[in-house]
Amino acid sequence: MALFSVILFLVAMLLPSFPVKGNEKRVFAALSTTLPEVQKEIVNKHNELRRAVSPSASDMLKMEWSRAAAKKAQAWADQCQYRHSRKEDRKLSA
Protein backbone atom coordinates (compact mmCIF):
# COMPACT_ATOMS: atom_id res chain seq x y z
CA MET A 1 0.00 0.00 0.00
CA ALA A 2 2.76 2.46 0.92
CA LEU A 3 4.79 1.19 -2.03
CA PHE A 4 1.99 2.15 -4.43
CA SER A 5 1.95 5.69 -3.02
CA VAL A 6 5.72 6.00 -3.40
CA ILE A 7 5.63 4.69 -6.96
CA LEU A 8 2.74 7.00 -7.88
CA PHE A 9 4.63 9.97 -6.43
CA LEU A 10 7.82 9.08 -8.32
CA VAL A 11 5.96 8.63 -11.60
CA ALA A 12 4.17 11.96 -11.17
CA MET A 13 7.40 13.78 -10.36
CA LEU A 14 9.82 12.06 -12.75
CA LEU A 15 7.72 11.31 -15.82
CA PRO A 16 7.73 14.92 -17.08
CA SER A 17 11.54 14.83 -16.99
CA PHE A 18 11.70 11.95 -19.47
CA PRO A 19 9.52 12.78 -22.46
CA VAL A 20 9.98 10.53 -25.45
CA LYS A 21 10.73 12.66 -28.48
CA GLY A 22 7.58 12.97 -30.58
CA ASN A 23 5.56 10.80 -28.16
CA GLU A 24 4.87 13.38 -25.45
CA LYS A 25 1.18 13.92 -26.20
CA ARG A 26 0.42 10.23 -26.68
CA VAL A 27 2.22 9.19 -23.48
CA PHE A 28 0.49 11.78 -21.33
CA ALA A 29 -2.87 11.24 -23.03
CA ALA A 30 -2.91 7.67 -21.69
CA LEU A 31 -2.77 9.10 -18.13
CA SER A 32 -5.57 11.61 -18.67
CA THR A 33 -8.26 11.60 -16.00
CA THR A 34 -10.80 12.37 -18.74
CA LEU A 35 -10.53 8.73 -19.85
CA PRO A 36 -13.18 6.50 -18.25
CA GLU A 37 -10.70 3.64 -17.74
CA VAL A 38 -8.31 5.95 -15.85
CA GLN A 39 -11.19 7.27 -13.73
CA LYS A 40 -12.25 3.71 -12.95
CA GLU A 41 -8.70 2.74 -11.93
CA ILE A 42 -8.43 5.77 -9.62
CA VAL A 43 -11.80 5.07 -7.97
CA ASN A 44 -11.10 1.35 -7.60
CA LYS A 45 -7.67 1.94 -6.01
CA HIS A 46 -9.11 4.60 -3.69
CA ASN A 47 -11.92 2.29 -2.55
CA GLU A 48 -9.47 -0.61 -2.14
CA LEU A 49 -7.25 1.50 0.13
CA ARG A 50 -10.24 2.72 2.15
CA ARG A 51 -11.45 -0.87 2.67
CA ALA A 52 -8.04 -1.76 4.09
CA VAL A 53 -8.15 0.67 7.03
CA SER A 54 -8.00 -0.74 10.52
CA PRO A 55 -10.22 -0.56 12.41
CA SER A 56 -12.76 -0.68 9.61
CA ALA A 57 -15.38 2.04 9.35
CA SER A 58 -18.98 1.03 9.90
CA ASP A 59 -20.48 3.75 7.69
CA MET A 60 -17.90 4.25 4.93
CA LEU A 61 -19.58 4.86 1.58
CA LYS A 62 -18.12 3.66 -1.69
CA MET A 63 -16.52 6.53 -3.59
CA GLU A 64 -17.71 7.27 -7.12
CA TRP A 65 -16.22 9.57 -9.76
CA SER A 66 -17.61 13.10 -9.53
CA ARG A 67 -17.53 15.15 -12.70
CA ALA A 68 -18.12 18.33 -10.68
CA ALA A 69 -15.20 17.58 -8.35
CA ALA A 70 -12.98 16.63 -11.30
CA LYS A 71 -13.86 19.88 -13.07
CA LYS A 72 -13.03 21.91 -9.96
CA ALA A 73 -9.76 20.02 -9.41
CA GLN A 74 -8.76 20.50 -13.06
CA ALA A 75 -9.45 24.24 -12.85
CA TRP A 76 -7.09 24.40 -9.87
CA ALA A 77 -4.45 22.24 -11.58
CA ASP A 78 -4.58 24.44 -14.69
CA GLN A 79 -3.35 27.33 -12.56
CA CYS A 80 -0.11 25.35 -11.98
CA GLN A 81 0.47 26.51 -8.41
CA TYR A 82 2.46 24.22 -6.15
CA ARG A 83 0.30 24.71 -3.07
CA HIS A 84 -3.09 23.59 -1.77
CA SER A 85 -6.24 25.35 -2.89
CA ARG A 86 -8.28 27.25 -0.32
CA LYS A 87 -10.74 25.10 1.63
CA GLU A 88 -13.75 27.05 0.29
CA ASP A 89 -12.55 26.44 -3.29
CA ARG A 90 -12.82 22.67 -2.74
CA LYS A 91 -16.50 22.66 -1.84
CA LEU A 92 -19.20 21.59 -4.28
CA SER A 93 -22.74 22.85 -4.22
CA ALA A 94 -25.19 20.13 -3.21
Coordinates of C-alpha atoms in Angstrom, one line a residue:
M1 CA 0.0 0.0 0.0
A2 CA 2.8 2.5 0.9
L3 CA 4.8 1.2 -2.0
F4 CA 2.0 2.1 -4.4
S5 CA 2.0 5.7 -3.0
V6 CA 5.7 6.0 -3.4
I7 CA 5.6 4.7 -7.0
L8 CA 2.7 7.0 -7.9
F9 CA 4.6 10.0 -6.4
L10 CA 7.8 9.1 -8.3
V11 CA 6.0 8.6 -11.6
A12 CA 4.2 12.0 -11.2
M13 CA 7.4 13.8 -10.4
L14 CA 9.8 12.1 -12.7
L15 CA 7.7 11.3 -15.8
P16 CA 7.7 14.9 -17.1
S17 CA 11.5 14.8 -17.0
F18 CA 11.7 11.9 -19.5
P19 CA 9.5 12.8 -22.5
V20 CA 10.0 10.5 -25.4
K21 CA 10.7 12.7 -28.5
G22 CA 7.6 13.0 -30.6
N23 CA 5.6 10.8 -28.2
E24 CA 4.9 13.4 -25.4
K25 CA 1.2 13.9 -26.2
R26 CA 0.4 10.2 -26.7
V27 CA 2.2 9.2 -23.5
F28 CA 0.5 11.8 -21.3
A29 CA -2.9 11.2 -23.0
A30 CA -2.9 7.7 -21.7
L31 CA -2.8 9.1 -18.1
S32 CA -5.6 11.6 -18.7
T33 CA -8.3 11.6 -16.0
T34 CA -10.8 12.4 -18.7
L35 CA -10.5 8.7 -19.8
P36 CA -13.2 6.5 -18.2
E37 CA -10.7 3.6 -17.7
V38 CA -8.3 6.0 -15.8
Q39 CA -11.2 7.3 -13.7
K40 CA -12.3 3.7 -12.9
E41 CA -8.7 2.7 -11.9
I42 CA -8.4 5.8 -9.6
V43 CA -11.8 5.1 -8.0
N44 CA -11.1 1.3 -7.6
K45 CA -7.7 1.9 -6.0
H46 CA -9.1 4.6 -3.7
N47 CA -11.9 2.3 -2.5
E48 CA -9.5 -0.6 -2.1
L49 CA -7.2 1.5 0.1
R50 CA -10.2 2.7 2.1
R51 CA -11.5 -0.9 2.7
A52 CA -8.0 -1.8 4.1
V53 CA -8.2 0.7 7.0
S54 CA -8.0 -0.7 10.5
P55 CA -10.2 -0.6 12.4
S56 CA -12.8 -0.7 9.6
A57 CA -15.4 2.0 9.4
S58 CA -19.0 1.0 9.9
D59 CA -20.5 3.7 7.7
M60 CA -17.9 4.2 4.9
L61 CA -19.6 4.9 1.6
K62 CA -18.1 3.7 -1.7
M63 CA -16.5 6.5 -3.6
E64 CA -17.7 7.3 -7.1
W65 CA -16.2 9.6 -9.8
S66 CA -17.6 13.1 -9.5
R67 CA -17.5 15.2 -12.7
A68 CA -18.1 18.3 -10.7
A69 CA -15.2 17.6 -8.3
A70 CA -13.0 16.6 -11.3
K71 CA -13.9 19.9 -13.1
K72 CA -13.0 21.9 -10.0
A73 CA -9.8 20.0 -9.4
Q74 CA -8.8 20.5 -13.1
A75 CA -9.4 24.2 -12.9
W76 CA -7.1 24.4 -9.9
A77 CA -4.4 22.2 -11.6
D78 CA -4.6 24.4 -14.7
Q79 CA -3.3 27.3 -12.6
C80 CA -0.1 25.4 -12.0
Q81 CA 0.5 26.5 -8.4
Y82 CA 2.5 24.2 -6.2
R83 CA 0.3 24.7 -3.1
H84 CA -3.1 23.6 -1.8
S85 CA -6.2 25.3 -2.9
R86 CA -8.3 27.2 -0.3
K87 CA -10.7 25.1 1.6
E88 CA -13.7 27.0 0.3
D89 CA -12.6 26.4 -3.3
R90 CA -12.8 22.7 -2.7
K91 CA -16.5 22.7 -1.8
L92 CA -19.2 21.6 -4.3
S93 CA -22.7 22.9 -4.2
A94 CA -25.2 20.1 -3.2

